[in-house]
CSV table of C-alpha atoms and ligand atoms in Angstrom, one decimal:
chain,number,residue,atom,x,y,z
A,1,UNK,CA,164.8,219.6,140.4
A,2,UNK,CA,167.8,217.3,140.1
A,3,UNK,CA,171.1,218.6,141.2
A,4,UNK,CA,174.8,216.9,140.7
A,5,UNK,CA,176.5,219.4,142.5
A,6,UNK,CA,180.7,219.6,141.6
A,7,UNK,CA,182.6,217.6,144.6
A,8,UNK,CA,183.9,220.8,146.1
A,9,UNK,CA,180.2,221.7,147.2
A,10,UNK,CA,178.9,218.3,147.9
A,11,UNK,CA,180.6,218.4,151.5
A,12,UNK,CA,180.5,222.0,152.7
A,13,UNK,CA,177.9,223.3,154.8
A,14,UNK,CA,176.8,226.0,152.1
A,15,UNK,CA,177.3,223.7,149.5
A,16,UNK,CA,174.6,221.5,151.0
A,17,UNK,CA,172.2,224.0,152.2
A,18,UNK,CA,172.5,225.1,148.1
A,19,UNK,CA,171.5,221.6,147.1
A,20,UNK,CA,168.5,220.9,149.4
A,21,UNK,CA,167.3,224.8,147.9
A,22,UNK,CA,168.1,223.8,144.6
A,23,UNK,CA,165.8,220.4,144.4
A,24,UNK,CA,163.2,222.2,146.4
A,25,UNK,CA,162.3,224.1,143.6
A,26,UNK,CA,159.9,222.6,140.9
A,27,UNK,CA,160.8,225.0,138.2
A,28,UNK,CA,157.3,226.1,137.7
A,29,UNK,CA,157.8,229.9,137.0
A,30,UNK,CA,154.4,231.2,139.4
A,31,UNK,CA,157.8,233.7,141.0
A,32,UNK,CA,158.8,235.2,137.4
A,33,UNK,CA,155.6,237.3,137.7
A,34,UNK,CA,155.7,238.6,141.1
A,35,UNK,CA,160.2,239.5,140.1
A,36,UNK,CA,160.7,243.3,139.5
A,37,UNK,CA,163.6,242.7,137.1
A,38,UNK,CA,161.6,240.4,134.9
A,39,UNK,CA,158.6,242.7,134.6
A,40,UNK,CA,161.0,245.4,133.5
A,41,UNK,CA,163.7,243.1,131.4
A,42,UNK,CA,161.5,240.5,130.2
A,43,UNK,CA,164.8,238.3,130.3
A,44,UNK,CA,164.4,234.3,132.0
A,45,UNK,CA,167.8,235.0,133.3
A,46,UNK,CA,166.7,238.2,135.3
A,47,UNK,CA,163.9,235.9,136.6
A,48,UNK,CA,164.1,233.9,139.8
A,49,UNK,CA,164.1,231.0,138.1
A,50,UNK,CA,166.5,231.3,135.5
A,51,UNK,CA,168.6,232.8,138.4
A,52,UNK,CA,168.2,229.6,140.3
A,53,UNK,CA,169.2,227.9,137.1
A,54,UNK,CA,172.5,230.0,136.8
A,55,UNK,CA,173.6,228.9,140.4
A,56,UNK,CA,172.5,225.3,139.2
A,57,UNK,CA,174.9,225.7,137.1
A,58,UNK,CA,177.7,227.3,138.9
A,59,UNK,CA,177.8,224.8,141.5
A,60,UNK,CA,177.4,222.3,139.3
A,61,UNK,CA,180.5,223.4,138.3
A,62,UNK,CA,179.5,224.6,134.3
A,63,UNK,CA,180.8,227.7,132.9
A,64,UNK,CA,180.1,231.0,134.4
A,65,UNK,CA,181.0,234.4,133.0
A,66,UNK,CA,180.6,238.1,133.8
A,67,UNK,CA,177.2,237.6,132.1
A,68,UNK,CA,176.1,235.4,134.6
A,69,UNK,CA,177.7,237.6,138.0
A,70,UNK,CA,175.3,240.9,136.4
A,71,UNK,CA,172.4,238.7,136.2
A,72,UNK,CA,172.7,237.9,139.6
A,73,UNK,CA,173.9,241.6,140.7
A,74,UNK,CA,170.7,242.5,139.2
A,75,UNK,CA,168.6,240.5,141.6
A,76,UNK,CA,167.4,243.3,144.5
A,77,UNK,CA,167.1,240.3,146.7
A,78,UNK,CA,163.2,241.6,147.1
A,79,UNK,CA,162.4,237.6,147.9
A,80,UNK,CA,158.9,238.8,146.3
A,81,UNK,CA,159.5,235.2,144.4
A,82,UNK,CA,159.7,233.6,147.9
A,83,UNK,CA,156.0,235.4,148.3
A,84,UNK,CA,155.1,234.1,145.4
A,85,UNK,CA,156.7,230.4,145.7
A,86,UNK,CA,153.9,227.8,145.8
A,87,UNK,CA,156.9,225.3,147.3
A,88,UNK,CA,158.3,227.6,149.4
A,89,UNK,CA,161.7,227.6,148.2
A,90,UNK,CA,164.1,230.2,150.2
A,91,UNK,CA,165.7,231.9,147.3
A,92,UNK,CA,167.2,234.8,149.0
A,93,UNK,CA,169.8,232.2,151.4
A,94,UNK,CA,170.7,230.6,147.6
A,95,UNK,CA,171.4,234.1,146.0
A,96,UNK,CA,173.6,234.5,148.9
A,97,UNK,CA,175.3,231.3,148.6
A,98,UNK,CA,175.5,231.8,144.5
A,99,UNK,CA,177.0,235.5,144.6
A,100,UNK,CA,179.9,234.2,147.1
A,101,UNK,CA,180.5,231.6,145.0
A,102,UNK,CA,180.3,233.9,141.6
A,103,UNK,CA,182.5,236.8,142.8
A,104,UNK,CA,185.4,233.9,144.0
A,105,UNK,CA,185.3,232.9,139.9
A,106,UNK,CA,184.9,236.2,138.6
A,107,UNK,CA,186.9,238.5,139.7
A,108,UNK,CA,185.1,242.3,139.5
A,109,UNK,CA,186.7,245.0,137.5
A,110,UNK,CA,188.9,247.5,139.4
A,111,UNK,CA,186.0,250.4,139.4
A,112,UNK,CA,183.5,248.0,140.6
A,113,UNK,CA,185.8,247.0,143.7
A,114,UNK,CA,186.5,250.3,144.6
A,115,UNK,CA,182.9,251.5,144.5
A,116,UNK,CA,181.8,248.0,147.1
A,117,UNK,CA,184.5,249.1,149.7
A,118,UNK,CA,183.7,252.6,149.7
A,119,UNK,CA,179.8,251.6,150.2
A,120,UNK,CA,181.3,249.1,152.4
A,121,UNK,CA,183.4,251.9,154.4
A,122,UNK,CA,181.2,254.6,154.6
A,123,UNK,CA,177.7,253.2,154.8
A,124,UNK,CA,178.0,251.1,158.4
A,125,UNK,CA,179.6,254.2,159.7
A,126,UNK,CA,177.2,256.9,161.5
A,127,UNK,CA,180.5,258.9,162.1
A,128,UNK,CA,181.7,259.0,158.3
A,129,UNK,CA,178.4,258.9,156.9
A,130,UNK,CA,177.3,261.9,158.9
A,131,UNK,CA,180.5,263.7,157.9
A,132,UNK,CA,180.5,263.1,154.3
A,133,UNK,CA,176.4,264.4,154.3
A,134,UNK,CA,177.2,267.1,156.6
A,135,UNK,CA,179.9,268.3,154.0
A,136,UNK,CA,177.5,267.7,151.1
A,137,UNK,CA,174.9,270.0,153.0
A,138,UNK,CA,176.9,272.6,153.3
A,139,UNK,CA,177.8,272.7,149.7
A,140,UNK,CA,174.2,271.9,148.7
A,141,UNK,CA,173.5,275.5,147.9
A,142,UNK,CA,175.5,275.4,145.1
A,143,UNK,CA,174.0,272.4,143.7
A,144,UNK,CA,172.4,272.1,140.7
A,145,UNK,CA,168.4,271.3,141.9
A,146,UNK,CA,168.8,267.9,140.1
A,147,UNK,CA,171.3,266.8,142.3
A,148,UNK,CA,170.2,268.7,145.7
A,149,UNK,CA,167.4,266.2,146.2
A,150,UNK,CA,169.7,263.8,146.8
A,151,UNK,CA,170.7,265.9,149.6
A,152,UNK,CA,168.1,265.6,152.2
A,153,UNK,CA,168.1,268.6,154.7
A,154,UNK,CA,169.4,268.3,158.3
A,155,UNK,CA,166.1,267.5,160.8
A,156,UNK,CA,165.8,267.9,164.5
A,157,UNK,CA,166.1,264.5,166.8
A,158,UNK,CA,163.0,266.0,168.8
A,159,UNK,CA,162.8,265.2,172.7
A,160,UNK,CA,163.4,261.7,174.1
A,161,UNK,CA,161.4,261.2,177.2
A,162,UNK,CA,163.6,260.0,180.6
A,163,UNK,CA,163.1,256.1,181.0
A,164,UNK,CA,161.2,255.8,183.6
A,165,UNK,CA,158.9,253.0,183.6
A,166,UNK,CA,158.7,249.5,184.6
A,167,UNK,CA,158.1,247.6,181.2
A,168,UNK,CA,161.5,248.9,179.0
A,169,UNK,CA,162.2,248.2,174.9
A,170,UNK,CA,165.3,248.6,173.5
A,171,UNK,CA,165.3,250.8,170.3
A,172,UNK,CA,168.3,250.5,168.0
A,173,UNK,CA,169.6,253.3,165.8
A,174,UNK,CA,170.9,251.3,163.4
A,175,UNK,CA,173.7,253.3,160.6
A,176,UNK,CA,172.0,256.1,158.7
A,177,UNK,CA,168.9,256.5,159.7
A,178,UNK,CA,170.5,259.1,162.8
A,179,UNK,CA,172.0,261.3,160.5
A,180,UNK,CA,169.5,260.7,157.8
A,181,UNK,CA,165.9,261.2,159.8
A,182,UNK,CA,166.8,261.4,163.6
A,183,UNK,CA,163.1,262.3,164.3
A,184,UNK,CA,161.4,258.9,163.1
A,185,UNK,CA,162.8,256.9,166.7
A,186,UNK,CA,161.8,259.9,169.1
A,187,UNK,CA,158.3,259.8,167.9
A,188,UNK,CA,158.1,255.9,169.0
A,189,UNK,CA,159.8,256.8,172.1
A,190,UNK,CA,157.2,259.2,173.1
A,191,UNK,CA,154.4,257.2,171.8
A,192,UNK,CA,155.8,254.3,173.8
A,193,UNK,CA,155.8,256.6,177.1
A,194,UNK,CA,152.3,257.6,176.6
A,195,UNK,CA,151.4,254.0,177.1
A,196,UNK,CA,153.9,254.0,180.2
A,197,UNK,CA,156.7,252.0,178.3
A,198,UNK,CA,159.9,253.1,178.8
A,199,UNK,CA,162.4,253.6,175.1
A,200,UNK,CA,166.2,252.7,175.6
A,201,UNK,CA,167.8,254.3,172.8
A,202,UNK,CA,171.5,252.2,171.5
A,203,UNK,CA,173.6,253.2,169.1
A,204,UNK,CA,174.9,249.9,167.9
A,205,UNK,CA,176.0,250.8,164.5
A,206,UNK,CA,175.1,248.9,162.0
A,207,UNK,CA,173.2,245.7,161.8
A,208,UNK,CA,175.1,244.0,159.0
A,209,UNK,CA,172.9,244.3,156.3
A,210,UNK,CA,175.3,246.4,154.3
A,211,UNK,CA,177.5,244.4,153.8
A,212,UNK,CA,175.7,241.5,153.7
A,213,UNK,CA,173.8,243.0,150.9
A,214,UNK,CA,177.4,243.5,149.1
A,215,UNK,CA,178.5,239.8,150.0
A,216,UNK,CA,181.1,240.7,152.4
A,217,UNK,CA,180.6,237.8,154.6
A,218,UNK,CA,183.3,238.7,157.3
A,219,UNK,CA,182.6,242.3,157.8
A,220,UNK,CA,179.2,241.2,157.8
A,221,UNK,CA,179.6,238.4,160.6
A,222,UNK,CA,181.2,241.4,162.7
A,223,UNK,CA,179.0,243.6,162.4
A,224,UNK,CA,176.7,241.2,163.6
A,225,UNK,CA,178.2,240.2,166.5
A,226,UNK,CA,179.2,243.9,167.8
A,227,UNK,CA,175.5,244.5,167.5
A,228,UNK,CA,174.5,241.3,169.7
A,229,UNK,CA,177.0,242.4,172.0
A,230,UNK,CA,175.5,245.4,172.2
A,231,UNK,CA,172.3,244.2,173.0
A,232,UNK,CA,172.8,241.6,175.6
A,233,UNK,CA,173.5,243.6,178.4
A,234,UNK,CA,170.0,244.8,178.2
A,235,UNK,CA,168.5,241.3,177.4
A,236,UNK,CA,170.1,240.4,180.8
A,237,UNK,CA,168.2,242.9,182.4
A,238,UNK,CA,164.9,241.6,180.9
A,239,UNK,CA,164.3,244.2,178.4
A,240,UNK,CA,160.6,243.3,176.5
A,241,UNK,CA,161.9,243.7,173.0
A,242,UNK,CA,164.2,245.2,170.6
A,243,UNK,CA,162.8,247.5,168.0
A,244,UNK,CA,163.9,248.6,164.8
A,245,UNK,CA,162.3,251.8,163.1
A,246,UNK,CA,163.8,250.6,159.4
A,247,UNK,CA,162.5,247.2,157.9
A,248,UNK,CA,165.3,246.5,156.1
A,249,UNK,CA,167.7,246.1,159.3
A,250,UNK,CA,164.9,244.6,161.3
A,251,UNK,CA,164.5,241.6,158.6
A,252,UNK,CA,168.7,241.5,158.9
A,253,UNK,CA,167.9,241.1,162.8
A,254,UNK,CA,165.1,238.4,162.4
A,255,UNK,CA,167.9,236.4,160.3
A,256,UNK,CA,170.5,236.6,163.2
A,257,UNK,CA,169.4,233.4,164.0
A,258,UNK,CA,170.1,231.3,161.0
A,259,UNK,CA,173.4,233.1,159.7
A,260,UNK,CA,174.5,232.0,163.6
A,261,UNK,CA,173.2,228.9,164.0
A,262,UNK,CA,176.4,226.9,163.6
A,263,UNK,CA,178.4,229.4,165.4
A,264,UNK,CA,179.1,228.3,169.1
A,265,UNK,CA,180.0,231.3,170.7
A,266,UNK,CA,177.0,233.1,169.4
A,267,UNK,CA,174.5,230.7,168.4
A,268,UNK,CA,172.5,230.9,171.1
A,269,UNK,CA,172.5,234.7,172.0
A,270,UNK,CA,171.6,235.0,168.3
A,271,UNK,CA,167.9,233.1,168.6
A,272,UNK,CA,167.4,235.5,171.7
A,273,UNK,CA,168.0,238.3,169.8
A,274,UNK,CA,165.7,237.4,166.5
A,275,UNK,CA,163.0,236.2,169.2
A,276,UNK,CA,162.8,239.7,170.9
A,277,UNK,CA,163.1,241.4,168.0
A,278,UNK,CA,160.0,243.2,166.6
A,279,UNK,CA,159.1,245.5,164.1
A,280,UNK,CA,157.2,249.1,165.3
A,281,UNK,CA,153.5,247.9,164.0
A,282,UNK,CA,153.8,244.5,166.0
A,283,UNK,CA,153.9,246.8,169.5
A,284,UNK,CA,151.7,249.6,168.2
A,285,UNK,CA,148.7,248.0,167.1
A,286,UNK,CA,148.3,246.2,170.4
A,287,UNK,CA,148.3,249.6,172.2
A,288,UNK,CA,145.4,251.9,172.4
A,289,UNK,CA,145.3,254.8,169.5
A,290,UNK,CA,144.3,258.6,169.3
A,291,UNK,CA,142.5,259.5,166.1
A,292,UNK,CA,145.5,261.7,165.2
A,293,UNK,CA,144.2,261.0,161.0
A,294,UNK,CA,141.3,262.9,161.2
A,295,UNK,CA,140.3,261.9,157.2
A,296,UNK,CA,143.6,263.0,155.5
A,297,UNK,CA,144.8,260.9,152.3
A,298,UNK,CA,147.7,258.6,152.7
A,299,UNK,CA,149.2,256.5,150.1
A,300,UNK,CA,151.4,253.5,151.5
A,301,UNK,CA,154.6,251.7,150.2
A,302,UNK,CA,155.2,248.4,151.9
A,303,UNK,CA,159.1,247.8,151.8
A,304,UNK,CA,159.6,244.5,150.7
A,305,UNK,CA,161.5,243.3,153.7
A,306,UNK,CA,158.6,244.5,155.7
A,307,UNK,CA,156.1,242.3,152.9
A,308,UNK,CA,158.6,239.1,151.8
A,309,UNK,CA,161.3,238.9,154.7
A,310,UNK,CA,159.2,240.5,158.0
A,311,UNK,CA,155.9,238.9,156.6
A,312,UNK,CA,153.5,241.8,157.9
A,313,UNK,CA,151.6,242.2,154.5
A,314,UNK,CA,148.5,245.0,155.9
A,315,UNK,CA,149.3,245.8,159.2
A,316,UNK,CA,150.7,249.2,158.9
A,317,UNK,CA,147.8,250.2,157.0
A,318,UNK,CA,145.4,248.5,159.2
A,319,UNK,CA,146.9,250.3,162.0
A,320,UNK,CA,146.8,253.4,159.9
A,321,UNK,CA,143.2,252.8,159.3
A,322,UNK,CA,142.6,252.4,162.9
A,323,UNK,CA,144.5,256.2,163.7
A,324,UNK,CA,141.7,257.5,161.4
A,325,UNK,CA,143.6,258.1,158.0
A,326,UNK,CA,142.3,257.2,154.6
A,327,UNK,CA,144.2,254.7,153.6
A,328,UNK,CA,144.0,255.4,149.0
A,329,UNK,CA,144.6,252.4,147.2
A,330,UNK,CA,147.6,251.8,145.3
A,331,UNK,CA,148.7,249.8,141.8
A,332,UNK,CA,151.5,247.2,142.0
A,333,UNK,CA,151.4,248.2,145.7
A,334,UNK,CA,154.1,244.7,146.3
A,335,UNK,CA,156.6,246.3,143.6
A,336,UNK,CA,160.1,246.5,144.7
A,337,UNK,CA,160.7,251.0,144.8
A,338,UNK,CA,164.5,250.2,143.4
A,339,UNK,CA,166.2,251.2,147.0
A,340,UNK,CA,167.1,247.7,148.0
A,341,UNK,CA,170.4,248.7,150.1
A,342,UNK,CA,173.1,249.7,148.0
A,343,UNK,CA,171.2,248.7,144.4
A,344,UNK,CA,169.9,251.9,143.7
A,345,UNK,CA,173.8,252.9,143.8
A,346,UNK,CA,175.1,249.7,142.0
A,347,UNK,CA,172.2,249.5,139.5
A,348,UNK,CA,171.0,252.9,139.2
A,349,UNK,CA,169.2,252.3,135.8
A,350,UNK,CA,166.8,249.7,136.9
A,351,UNK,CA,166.7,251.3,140.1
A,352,UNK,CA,165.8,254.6,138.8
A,353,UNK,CA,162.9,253.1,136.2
A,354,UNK,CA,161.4,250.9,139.6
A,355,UNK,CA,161.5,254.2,141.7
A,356,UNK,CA,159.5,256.2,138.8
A,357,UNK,CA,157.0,253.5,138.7
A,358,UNK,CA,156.5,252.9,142.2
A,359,UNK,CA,155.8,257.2,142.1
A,360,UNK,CA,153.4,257.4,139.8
A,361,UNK,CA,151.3,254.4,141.4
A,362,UNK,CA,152.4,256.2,144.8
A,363,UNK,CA,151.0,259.6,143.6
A,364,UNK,CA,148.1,258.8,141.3
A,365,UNK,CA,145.4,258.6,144.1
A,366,UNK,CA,146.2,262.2,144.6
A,367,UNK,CA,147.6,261.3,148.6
A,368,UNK,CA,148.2,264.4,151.0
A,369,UNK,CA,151.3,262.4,152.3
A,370,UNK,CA,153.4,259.1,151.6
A,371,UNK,CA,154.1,256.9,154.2
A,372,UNK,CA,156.4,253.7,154.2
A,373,UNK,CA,158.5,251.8,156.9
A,374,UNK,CA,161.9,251.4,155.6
A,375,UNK,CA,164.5,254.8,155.6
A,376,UNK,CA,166.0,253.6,152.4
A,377,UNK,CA,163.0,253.5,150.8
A,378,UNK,CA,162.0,256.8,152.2
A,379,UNK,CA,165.4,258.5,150.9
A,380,UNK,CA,165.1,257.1,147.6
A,381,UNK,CA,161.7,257.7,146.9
A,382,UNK,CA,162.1,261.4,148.3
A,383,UNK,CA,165.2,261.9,145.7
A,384,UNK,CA,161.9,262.2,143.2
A,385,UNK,CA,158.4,262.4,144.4
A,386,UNK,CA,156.5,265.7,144.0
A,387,UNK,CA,154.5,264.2,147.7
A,388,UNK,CA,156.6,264.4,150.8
A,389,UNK,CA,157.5,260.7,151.7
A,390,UNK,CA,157.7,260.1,155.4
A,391,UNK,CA,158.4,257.1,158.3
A,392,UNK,CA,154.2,255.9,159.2
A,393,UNK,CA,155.3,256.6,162.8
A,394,UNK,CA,155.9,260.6,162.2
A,395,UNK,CA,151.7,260.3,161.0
A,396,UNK,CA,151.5,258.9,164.2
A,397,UNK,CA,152.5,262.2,166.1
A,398,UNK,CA,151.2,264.7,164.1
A,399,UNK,CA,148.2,263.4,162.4
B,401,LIG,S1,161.3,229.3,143.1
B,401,LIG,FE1,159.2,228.4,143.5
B,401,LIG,S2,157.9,229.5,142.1
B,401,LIG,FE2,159.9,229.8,141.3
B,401,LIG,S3,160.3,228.2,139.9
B,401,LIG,FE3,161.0,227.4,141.8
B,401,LIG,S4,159.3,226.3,142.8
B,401,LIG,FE4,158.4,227.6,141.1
B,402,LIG,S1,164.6,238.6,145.0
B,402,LIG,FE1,163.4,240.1,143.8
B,402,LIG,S2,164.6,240.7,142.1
B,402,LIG,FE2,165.6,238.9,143.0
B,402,LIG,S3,164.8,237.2,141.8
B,402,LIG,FE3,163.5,237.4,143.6
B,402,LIG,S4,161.8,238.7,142.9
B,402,LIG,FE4,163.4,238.9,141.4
């Protein structure tokens, strides 16, 4: 496509990386399909491509109104359309570059503001986050049942074994996912130990995504870099590999790279980091497995930064397979669930109508359990499925 991008863009470094997207993309429309806000809206401009045409325009330097910043707000940043992109056009790094841009034109309402620095504040804290829950369980009793779902009980950490061993992985906490399910990293810990690996657990904090996710490209950059600092003690010391239990901050790691690359300080610690970094199925499934399935039904979500950004469409069920459980099959299994970081909270309409529809797929094969990889997704689809929803790795324990 041809771009004439305004002069202010034509020079900077985003501006550029916007315009070689931008004529990348042949305007063909095989990404509208795979888009979860175009099968629900049925709008162009809550399709990739007429979002690509928005930022077109916006750095082009055409009009832009609040119109244009909630069709892009709208966007879950699923990068299913990248999936589906015969051309291969990176659409997420451009939605990026086009909501930074927007949000400097359009100023958001007061409401709005408040609500993206209290996610902003609380989320990439474990300490304030596990506060504010802790204070919600307690009054949960008194709840209306409605509202207690989104309330998930308190759960036991289980036992970490003692490193002992020579071949050692780093396993990062990430934010929530302590307070939220504290088990899901002690079950790869052991399962790593049975295959004489040793687990170091670190509690980082957050990866970045957060914030990231809510275009807060500052917070976002030292979030970042408190988490490679963080890790590269233990790099030094010739760790194998850095885990991360939840998708959606191990595709934040894999990008470490590229949001670095042009930062001299860190650039070079940053492609380290994203090489060692793997997801749980990548070291799993080359280790050898118990038949802890024995037959029982399980119905899997793939998040979609496990499918689109981490690119491991079929593993976890393979693996799955392999453990001896009956992997059921399931209808728009690539569908978005509505989580997506802070959007079910922003956009909790067309988060709530993907979540219901990713359910009854989910829970039409009749499965026993419901296993994905991500803890947002896991938390969100929990707030309404009749079929507990659990981490893949707790099935790996317990059969
Ligand atoms: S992003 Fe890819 S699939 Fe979508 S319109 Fe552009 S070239 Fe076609
Ligand atoms: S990232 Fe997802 S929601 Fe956004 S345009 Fe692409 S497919 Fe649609």
């Amino acid at each position: 496509m041809q771009t004439w991008l305004a002069p202010e863009f034509t020079k900077t470094s985003a501006g550029k990386e916007a315009d070689a997207i931008l004529r990348s993309c042949v305007h063909c429309g095989f990404c509208n399909a795979a888009c979860p806000t175009y099968t629900l809206l049925g709008n162009e401009l809550d399709s990739p491509r007429g979002r690509i045409y928005q930022i077109k325009s916006l750095l082009e330097g055409k009009a832009v109104s609040q119109q244009t910043q909630l069709h892009l707000d709208r966007c879950l940043t699923c990068r299913a359309c990248e999936t589906a992109c015969p051309s291969g056009v990176p659409y997420a790094r451009l939605v990026d570059i086009g909501r930074a841009e927007i949000d400097k034109r359009i100023p958001r309402n007061l409401p709005q503001r408040l609500t993206r620095w209290a996610l902003r504040w609380l989320i990439p804290s474990t300490k304030r986050f596990g506060i504010i829950l802790n204070l919600a369980r307690t009054l949960r009793p008194l709840m209306p049942s409605a509202l207690k779902r989104y309330i998930p009980v308190a759960k036991s950490a289980g036992i970490w074994p003692q490193p002992c061993h020579a071949r050692r992985m780093l396993i990062l906490s990430g934010c929530v996912q302590p307070v939220l399910e504290p088990g899901i990293d002690s079950v790869l810990a052991r399962l790593l130990d049975q295959h004489e690996i040793s687990a170091i657990p670190l509690h980082s904090g957050c990866c970045g995504a957060v914030s990231h996710h809510l275009s807060a490209a500052a917070q976002t950059l030292r979030h970042i870099k408190a988490t490679i600092d963080a890790i590269w003690p233990y790099i030094e010391t010739g760790i194998e590999a850095i885990i991360i239990t939840a998708s959606g901050c191990g595709a934040m790691l894999r990008d470490y790279n590229q949001i670095l690359r042009e930062d001299p300080e860190y650039s070079i610690k940053a492609v380290k980091v994203t090489e060692l970094c793997r997801d749980p199925v990548q070291v799993i499934e080359s280790l050898p497995l118990n038949k802890v399935g024995k037959g029982r039904r399980v119905a899997f979500h793939p998040p979609c930064t496990l499918l689109n950004a981490l690119k491991l469409e079929g593993r976890v069920e393979t693996l799955l397979k392999r453990a001896g459980f009956e992997l059921l099959p399931v209808k728009e299994s690539a569908l978005c669930c509505g989580s997506a970081g802070t959007y079910s909270i922003l956009q909790p309409k067309l988060a709530r109508e993907l979540r219901d529809r990713k359910l009854k797929n989910l829970q039409l094969p009749q499965p026993e359990v419901i296993a994905t990889a991500n803890i947002g997704c896991l938390t969100y689809l929990n707030t309404a499925s009749e079929i507990p929803v659990v981490h893949w790795l707790s099935l790996m324990e317990s059969g």
